[in-house]
Amino acid sequence: MTTIAAHAGKDATDWRAAVRQAAEALVAAGAASADYPEACVRMVTEHGPYIVLGPGLALVHARPEDGGNKVGVAAVTLTTPVAFGHPDNDPVDLLIAFCTPDSDAHIAALSTVAKALASGLAERLRAATNDDELTTTLREALPSV
Amino acid sequence: MGLDRPLEVLTVCGVGMGSSLMLKMTAEQALQALGVDARVECTDVSTARGKQPDVVIGQDMHTSELPDLAPVTVTISDFLDAAGLETALREKFTAQGWLP
């Protein structure tokens, strides 16, 4: 079962703070170790802002060996969007973070998230006004994985 | 070349396990809508260099590093836009003679 965490309406000063908040939710939920958030920031500084994979949406993650203990998915919405330096998809107000213990364990959960995003999940997550609503919306998108 | 075998499609990103997996789902949806038989694999840019796909799909920052890898390269910025990807693939596949 995928570990779920969500925080609605967070304040982040810049993309680094936003990435850390999304990844910290996975740490707090027990799915990732304490080093994971900084590894997620490094992923962007090393590989560029490609994790911004759609308008306003960033997919935060690092590698399994960076501290993924269980399969976890977290969603964070921002009150004020932040720029990642992406040529087309900035600014970002929704971050989905995931972690995985190996290079395959997350595939079912992430594929399910991708399908849900294709049918309006991003809008439903953005519409959530508190952590409970956001958690429920994310859980509904991942019913069986 | 006609479509006498499944197309080998690569979706690429920096690490090959997050964004490119999302794009794989979108690509499978677009290819299905086109009625094109294809095998889609997600990978990182370095691993992609060692492969010989028919189609490469990714963001500009990655496809620009793989200019001659495949006969068809599609650059998109929205990895969740299956309809947009379908349009782009249709145009390129038609130009290749893979679609009427």
PDB file of N, CA and C in Angstrom, chain A residues 43 50 52-55 57 59 86 88-89 100 106 110-111 114-115, chain B residues 13-15 17-19 21-22 25 29 59 61-62 77-80:
ATOM      1  N   MET A  43      18.658  16.872  -7.323  1.00  0.00           N
ATOM      2  CA  MET A  43      18.203  16.327  -8.598  1.00  0.00           C
ATOM      3  C   MET A  43      17.904  17.454  -9.592  1.00  0.00           C
ATOM      4  N   TYR A  50      13.507  19.876 -15.437  1.00  0.00           N
ATOM      5  CA  TYR A  50      12.623  19.031 -16.249  1.00  0.00           C
ATOM      6  C   TYR A  50      11.520  18.369 -15.430  1.00  0.00           C
ATOM      7  N   VAL A  52       9.423  19.715 -13.812  1.00  0.00           N
ATOM      8  CA  VAL A  52       8.183  20.472 -14.019  1.00  0.00           C
ATOM      9  C   VAL A  52       7.566  19.924 -15.305  1.00  0.00           C
ATOM     10  N   LEU A  53       6.686  18.924 -15.162  1.00  0.00           N
ATOM     11  CA  LEU A  53       6.300  18.136 -16.325  1.00  0.00           C
ATOM     12  C   LEU A  53       4.995  18.563 -16.964  1.00  0.00           C
ATOM     13  N   GLY A  54       4.379  19.579 -16.393  1.00  0.00           N
ATOM     14  CA  GLY A  54       3.182  20.141 -16.996  1.00  0.00           C
ATOM     15  C   GLY A  54       2.998  21.539 -16.437  1.00  0.00           C
ATOM     16  N   PRO A  55       2.025  22.277 -16.961  1.00  0.00           N
ATOM     17  CA  PRO A  55       1.816  23.641 -16.481  1.00  0.00           C
ATOM     18  C   PRO A  55       1.580  23.683 -14.976  1.00  0.00           C
ATOM     19  N   LEU A  57       2.996  22.171 -12.522  1.00  0.00           N
ATOM     20  CA  LEU A  57       3.093  20.899 -11.801  1.00  0.00           C
ATOM     21  C   LEU A  57       4.518  20.337 -11.827  1.00  0.00           C
ATOM     22  N   LEU A  59       7.081  17.186 -10.439  1.00  0.00           N
ATOM     23  CA  LEU A  59       7.147  15.827  -9.909  1.00  0.00           C
ATOM     24  C   LEU A  59       8.472  15.675  -9.166  1.00  0.00           C
ATOM     25  N   HIS A  86      11.745  26.784 -15.585  1.00  0.00           N
ATOM     26  CA  HIS A  86      11.319  25.972 -16.728  1.00  0.00           C
ATOM     27  C   HIS A  86      10.829  26.883 -17.849  1.00  0.00           C
ATOM     28  N   ASP A  88       8.619  26.592 -20.192  1.00  0.00           N
ATOM     29  CA  ASP A  88       7.201  26.621 -20.559  1.00  0.00           C
ATOM     30  C   ASP A  88       6.225  26.467 -19.389  1.00  0.00           C
ATOM     31  N   ASN A  89       6.614  25.704 -18.365  1.00  0.00           N
ATOM     32  CA  ASN A  89       5.614  25.267 -17.381  1.00  0.00           C
ATOM     33  C   ASN A  89       5.600  26.037 -16.065  1.00  0.00           C
ATOM     34  N   THR A 100      10.692   5.692  -3.508  1.00  0.00           N
ATOM     35  CA  THR A 100      10.561   4.257  -3.774  1.00  0.00           C
ATOM     36  C   THR A 100      11.810   3.539  -3.282  1.00  0.00           C
ATOM     37  N   HIS A 106       7.721   1.659  -7.469  1.00  0.00           N
ATOM     38  CA  HIS A 106       6.843   2.826  -7.577  1.00  0.00           C
ATOM     39  C   HIS A 106       6.027   2.835  -8.866  1.00  0.00           C
ATOM     40  N   LEU A 110       2.838   5.264  -9.519  1.00  0.00           N
ATOM     41  CA  LEU A 110       3.057   6.452 -10.348  1.00  0.00           C
ATOM     42  C   LEU A 110       2.244   6.386 -11.648  1.00  0.00           C
ATOM     43  N   SER A 111       2.104   5.174 -12.186  1.00  0.00           N
ATOM     44  CA  SER A 111       1.270   5.022 -13.380  1.00  0.00           C
ATOM     45  C   SER A 111      -0.176   5.380 -13.073  1.00  0.00           C
ATOM     46  N   ALA A 114      -0.406   9.053 -12.931  1.00  0.00           N
ATOM     47  CA  ALA A 114      -0.379   9.618 -14.285  1.00  0.00           C
ATOM     48  C   ALA A 114      -1.753   9.535 -14.936  1.00  0.00           C
ATOM     49  N   LYS A 115      -2.400   8.383 -14.785  1.00  0.00           N
ATOM     50  CA  LYS A 115      -3.741   8.235 -15.371  1.00  0.00           C
ATOM     51  C   LYS A 115      -4.721   9.201 -14.717  1.00  0.00           C
TER      52      LYS A 115
ATOM     53  N   CYS B  13      13.872  11.315 -19.772  1.00  0.00           N
ATOM     54  CA  CYS B  13      14.001  12.425 -18.824  1.00  0.00           C
ATOM     55  C   CYS B  13      15.374  12.309 -18.184  1.00  0.00           C
ATOM     56  N   GLY B  14      15.635  13.093 -17.159  1.00  0.00           N
ATOM     57  CA  GLY B  14      16.976  13.154 -16.590  1.00  0.00           C
ATOM     58  C   GLY B  14      17.387  11.905 -15.842  1.00  0.00           C
ATOM     59  N   VAL B  15      16.443  11.281 -15.159  1.00  0.00           N
ATOM     60  CA  VAL B  15      16.775  10.126 -14.321  1.00  0.00           C
ATOM     61  C   VAL B  15      16.147   8.842 -14.850  1.00  0.00           C
ATOM     62  N   MET B  17      12.991   7.610 -14.220  1.00  0.00           N
ATOM     63  CA  MET B  17      12.075   6.838 -13.373  1.00  0.00           C
ATOM     64  C   MET B  17      10.834   7.611 -12.932  1.00  0.00           C
ATOM     65  N   GLY B  18      10.785   8.917 -13.161  1.00  0.00           N
ATOM     66  CA  GLY B  18       9.636   9.698 -12.728  1.00  0.00           C
ATOM     67  C   GLY B  18       8.915  10.335 -13.902  1.00  0.00           C
ATOM     68  N   SER B  19       9.467  11.438 -14.370  1.00  0.00           N
ATOM     69  CA  SER B  19       8.840  12.187 -15.465  1.00  0.00           C
ATOM     70  C   SER B  19       8.656  11.333 -16.708  1.00  0.00           C
ATOM     71  N   LEU B  21       8.328   8.176 -16.886  1.00  0.00           N
ATOM     72  CA  LEU B  21       7.283   7.172 -16.651  1.00  0.00           C
ATOM     73  C   LEU B  21       5.897   7.799 -16.850  1.00  0.00           C
ATOM     74  N   MET B  22       5.746   9.032 -16.352  1.00  0.00           N
ATOM     75  CA  MET B  22       4.492   9.765 -16.592  1.00  0.00           C
ATOM     76  C   MET B  22       4.279   9.936 -18.098  1.00  0.00           C
ATOM     77  N   MET B  25       3.037   6.837 -19.927  1.00  0.00           N
ATOM     78  CA  MET B  25       1.591   6.620 -19.845  1.00  0.00           C
ATOM     79  C   MET B  25       0.847   7.482 -20.864  1.00  0.00           C
ATOM     80  N   GLN B  29      -1.243   6.251 -24.333  1.00  0.00           N
ATOM     81  CA  GLN B  29      -2.601   6.724 -24.603  1.00  0.00           C
ATOM     82  C   GLN B  29      -2.686   7.324 -26.014  1.00  0.00           C
ATOM     83  N   GLN B  59      11.261  16.386 -23.195  1.00  0.00           N
ATOM     84  CA  GLN B  59      11.334  17.841 -23.174  1.00  0.00           C
ATOM     85  C   GLN B  59      12.539  18.294 -23.987  1.00  0.00           C
ATOM     86  N   MET B  61      15.059  20.090 -23.344  1.00  0.00           N
ATOM     87  CA  MET B  61      16.376  20.005 -22.712  1.00  0.00           C
ATOM     88  C   MET B  61      16.973  18.595 -22.847  1.00  0.00           C
ATOM     89  N   HIS B  62      16.144  17.595 -23.139  1.00  0.00           N
ATOM     90  CA  HIS B  62      16.657  16.235 -23.325  1.00  0.00           C
ATOM     91  C   HIS B  62      16.688  15.812 -24.790  1.00  0.00           C
ATOM     92  N   SER B  77       6.397  19.973 -23.975  1.00  0.00           N
ATOM     93  CA  SER B  77       6.644  20.483 -22.624  1.00  0.00           C
ATOM     94  C   SER B  77       5.611  20.000 -21.631  1.00  0.00           C
ATOM     95  N   ASP B  78       4.424  19.640 -22.092  1.00  0.00           N
ATOM     96  CA  ASP B  78       3.402  19.146 -21.171  1.00  0.00           C
ATOM     97  C   ASP B  78       3.289  17.626 -21.300  1.00  0.00           C
ATOM     98  N   PHE B  79       3.836  16.925 -20.303  1.00  0.00           N
ATOM     99  CA  PHE B  79       3.891  15.456 -20.352  1.00  0.00           C
ATOM    100  C   PHE B  79       2.527  14.807 -20.128  1.00  0.00           C
ATOM    101  N   LEU B  80       1.525  15.603 -19.783  1.00  0.00           N
ATOM    102  CA  LEU B  80       0.208  15.027 -19.510  1.00  0.00           C
ATOM    103  C   LEU B  80      -0.776  15.311 -20.637  1.00  0.00           C
TER     104      LEU B  80
END
